[in-house]
Amino acid sequence: MHIHKYERIWLTFGIAMLIVFLTIVGVNAFMMGRNPPSGLNEIDPDHVRETVPFNHPGLHKIGDNRYELDIVSSAFSYDVGTSDKVIKIPKGATVTFRAATTDVIHGLSLAGTNVNMMVEPGYISDLTVKLKNAGTFTMVCNEYCGSGHQMMYATVEVVDNGK
Ligand code: CUA
């Protein structure tokens, strides 16, 4: 069987790319443990407020420069444990944002940072980030959840301890 020269080049190129991409995916998944979220962190959506850690929403220090911000999402507010919905976090801290919803799907996003996750009924969503830049960041809901969707927000102030 005769295979044209160009066809042979492209076949070789295609197979080589396939091997390269599968190797990258394989190394990431099996050697570096980069997998999609397991979805195993389940919660009874009817008893979010009675379930640890959402029975005490807010910012908790869990170690040296390590914090956890537990957030109860509901139509149409984020309960971050403070009456003014303002959370102050020291600059450079590593923070785990952990959220659950008592009703519908919300989209928790901290504008200007990489924090962006869906909060689905029955599941706990979490994301750990290092807050490198000082400033005032607004936590918004980016998933339309009803008539008060635009009212759903809280404020995260990343404060520079040097000041
Ligand atoms: Cu919650 Cu939109």
Short mmCIF file of C-alpha atoms and ligand atoms in Angstrom, two decimals:
data_model
loop_
_atom_site.label_atom_id
_atom_site.label_comp_id
_atom_site.label_asym_id
_atom_site.label_seq_id
_atom_site.Cartn_x
_atom_site.Cartn_y
_atom_site.Cartn_z
CA MET A 1 0.00 0.00 0.00
CA HIS A 2 1.37 3.35 -0.95
CA ILE A 3 1.11 6.18 1.57
CA HIS A 4 1.80 9.63 0.26
CA LYS A 5 4.75 11.38 1.86
CA TYR A 6 2.63 14.24 3.32
CA GLU A 7 0.10 11.80 4.62
CA ARG A 8 2.86 9.92 6.38
CA ILE A 9 4.20 13.14 7.92
CA TRP A 10 0.76 14.12 9.22
CA LEU A 11 0.05 10.64 10.52
CA THR A 12 3.35 10.65 12.42
CA PHE A 13 2.64 14.14 13.73
CA GLY A 14 -0.89 13.18 14.80
CA ILE A 15 0.19 10.03 16.61
CA ALA A 16 3.09 11.87 18.28
CA MET A 17 0.72 14.61 19.52
CA LEU A 18 -1.69 11.99 20.83
CA ILE A 19 1.12 10.36 22.82
CA VAL A 20 2.31 13.76 24.12
CA PHE A 21 -1.16 14.84 25.27
CA LEU A 22 -2.04 11.50 26.86
CA THR A 23 1.31 11.56 28.68
CA ILE A 24 0.59 15.07 30.03
CA VAL A 25 -2.90 14.05 31.18
CA GLY A 26 -1.58 10.80 32.67
CA VAL A 27 1.29 12.44 34.58
CA ASN A 28 -1.08 15.12 35.93
CA ALA A 29 -3.72 12.64 37.03
CA PHE A 30 -1.65 9.75 38.38
CA MET A 31 1.63 11.30 39.48
CA MET A 32 0.59 14.80 40.52
CA GLY A 33 -2.91 13.90 41.73
CA ARG A 34 -4.71 16.60 39.77
CA ASN A 35 -8.22 15.27 39.55
CA PRO A 36 -11.63 16.88 39.23
CA PRO A 37 -13.39 17.59 42.53
CA SER A 38 -14.67 14.32 43.92
CA GLY A 39 -18.14 15.58 44.79
CA LEU A 40 -17.90 13.44 47.90
CA ASN A 41 -18.34 16.33 50.31
CA GLU A 42 -22.05 15.98 50.74
CA ILE A 43 -24.37 17.80 53.12
CA ASP A 44 -28.05 17.54 53.92
CA PRO A 45 -29.40 20.70 52.23
CA ASP A 46 -32.27 20.91 54.73
CA HIS A 47 -29.92 21.05 57.73
CA VAL A 48 -27.04 23.21 56.54
CA ARG A 49 -27.25 25.58 59.50
CA GLU A 50 -27.13 22.72 62.00
CA THR A 51 -24.15 21.08 60.30
CA VAL A 52 -20.51 21.74 61.21
CA PRO A 53 -18.90 24.06 60.10
CA PHE A 54 -21.93 25.97 58.82
CA ASN A 55 -23.51 26.20 62.27
CA HIS A 56 -20.86 28.86 62.91
CA PRO A 57 -20.31 30.67 59.62
CA GLY A 58 -17.48 33.16 59.40
CA LEU A 59 -13.72 33.40 59.41
CA HIS A 60 -11.81 30.89 61.54
CA LYS A 61 -8.09 30.80 62.12
CA ILE A 62 -6.91 27.24 61.66
CA GLY A 63 -3.16 27.70 61.77
CA ASP A 64 -0.23 29.95 61.18
CA ASN A 65 -1.47 32.36 58.52
CA ARG A 66 -4.15 29.81 57.62
CA TYR A 67 -7.84 30.62 57.70
CA GLU A 68 -11.11 29.06 56.78
CA LEU A 69 -14.09 31.15 55.73
CA ASP A 70 -17.32 29.22 56.13
CA ILE A 71 -20.18 30.69 54.14
CA VAL A 72 -23.87 29.84 54.17
CA SER A 73 -25.41 30.80 50.83
CA SER A 74 -29.12 31.29 50.55
CA ALA A 75 -31.48 33.34 48.45
CA PHE A 76 -30.50 36.13 48.70
CA SER A 77 -27.53 36.52 50.99
CA TYR A 78 -24.15 35.22 52.01
CA ASP A 79 -23.91 34.58 55.72
CA VAL A 80 -20.25 35.16 56.57
CA GLY A 81 -20.84 35.44 60.30
CA THR A 82 -20.77 39.23 60.60
CA SER A 83 -23.76 41.57 60.69
CA ASP A 84 -22.19 44.01 58.21
CA LYS A 85 -21.12 41.17 55.88
CA VAL A 86 -17.53 42.41 55.95
CA ILE A 87 -14.66 39.99 56.54
CA LYS A 88 -11.12 41.17 57.21
CA ILE A 89 -8.26 38.86 56.29
CA PRO A 90 -4.54 39.63 56.59
CA LYS A 91 -2.67 39.97 53.34
CA GLY A 92 -0.65 36.89 52.39
CA ALA A 93 -2.92 34.52 54.30
CA THR A 94 -3.96 31.19 52.85
CA VAL A 95 -7.72 30.95 53.00
CA THR A 96 -10.06 28.07 52.35
CA PHE A 97 -13.44 29.32 51.18
CA ARG A 98 -16.04 26.73 52.10
CA ALA A 99 -19.67 27.16 51.15
CA ALA A 100 -22.98 25.36 51.17
CA THR A 101 -26.45 26.43 50.06
CA THR A 102 -29.73 26.07 51.89
CA ASP A 103 -31.82 26.36 48.74
CA VAL A 104 -30.89 26.76 45.08
CA ILE A 105 -27.63 26.87 43.14
CA HIS A 106 -25.51 29.97 43.72
CA GLY A 107 -22.28 31.05 42.08
CA LEU A 108 -19.80 32.24 44.66
CA SER A 109 -17.22 34.51 43.13
CA LEU A 110 -14.75 36.90 44.72
CA ALA A 111 -14.32 39.55 42.06
CA GLY A 112 -10.70 40.28 41.21
CA THR A 113 -9.40 36.92 42.52
CA ASN A 114 -9.39 33.31 41.34
CA VAL A 115 -12.14 32.39 43.78
CA ASN A 116 -15.08 31.24 41.69
CA MET A 117 -17.15 28.19 42.46
CA MET A 118 -20.66 26.89 42.13
CA VAL A 119 -22.51 26.13 45.34
CA GLU A 120 -24.95 23.32 44.74
CA PRO A 121 -27.64 21.93 47.06
CA GLY A 122 -26.41 18.79 48.78
CA TYR A 123 -22.71 19.51 48.33
CA ILE A 124 -19.97 21.44 50.08
CA SER A 125 -17.80 23.52 47.77
CA ASP A 126 -14.35 24.59 48.80
CA LEU A 127 -11.38 26.32 47.31
CA THR A 128 -8.07 27.31 48.88
CA VAL A 129 -6.24 30.42 47.75
CA LYS A 130 -3.45 32.65 48.95
CA LEU A 131 -4.59 36.26 49.10
CA LYS A 132 -1.51 38.08 47.85
CA ASN A 133 -2.95 41.52 47.19
CA ALA A 134 -4.41 43.92 49.72
CA GLY A 135 -7.68 45.58 48.84
CA THR A 136 -11.43 45.39 49.07
CA PHE A 137 -13.00 42.52 47.17
CA THR A 138 -16.68 41.94 46.64
CA MET A 139 -18.07 38.45 46.92
CA VAL A 140 -20.88 38.24 44.41
CA CYS A 141 -23.29 35.62 43.16
CA ASN A 142 -22.76 34.91 39.48
CA GLU A 143 -25.49 32.31 39.05
CA TYR A 144 -28.98 33.73 38.60
CA CYS A 145 -30.89 32.49 41.62
CA GLY A 146 -34.06 34.59 41.70
CA SER A 147 -35.46 38.08 42.02
CA GLY A 148 -32.95 39.16 44.68
CA HIS A 149 -29.89 37.70 42.94
CA GLN A 150 -28.17 41.08 42.62
CA MET A 151 -28.56 41.67 46.39
CA MET A 152 -26.37 38.69 47.18
CA TYR A 153 -22.95 39.87 48.22
CA ALA A 154 -20.42 40.22 51.00
CA THR A 155 -17.14 42.08 51.27
CA VAL A 156 -13.68 40.69 51.86
CA GLU A 157 -11.07 43.20 52.98
CA VAL A 158 -7.53 41.96 52.57
CA VAL A 159 -5.58 44.14 54.96
CA ASP A 160 -1.87 44.79 55.00
CA ASN A 161 -0.58 44.19 58.53
CA GLY A 162 2.36 46.44 57.83
CA LYS A 163 0.08 49.49 58.04
CU1 CUA B 1 -27.37 33.58 44.49
CU2 CUA B 1 -27.54 34.59 42.36
#
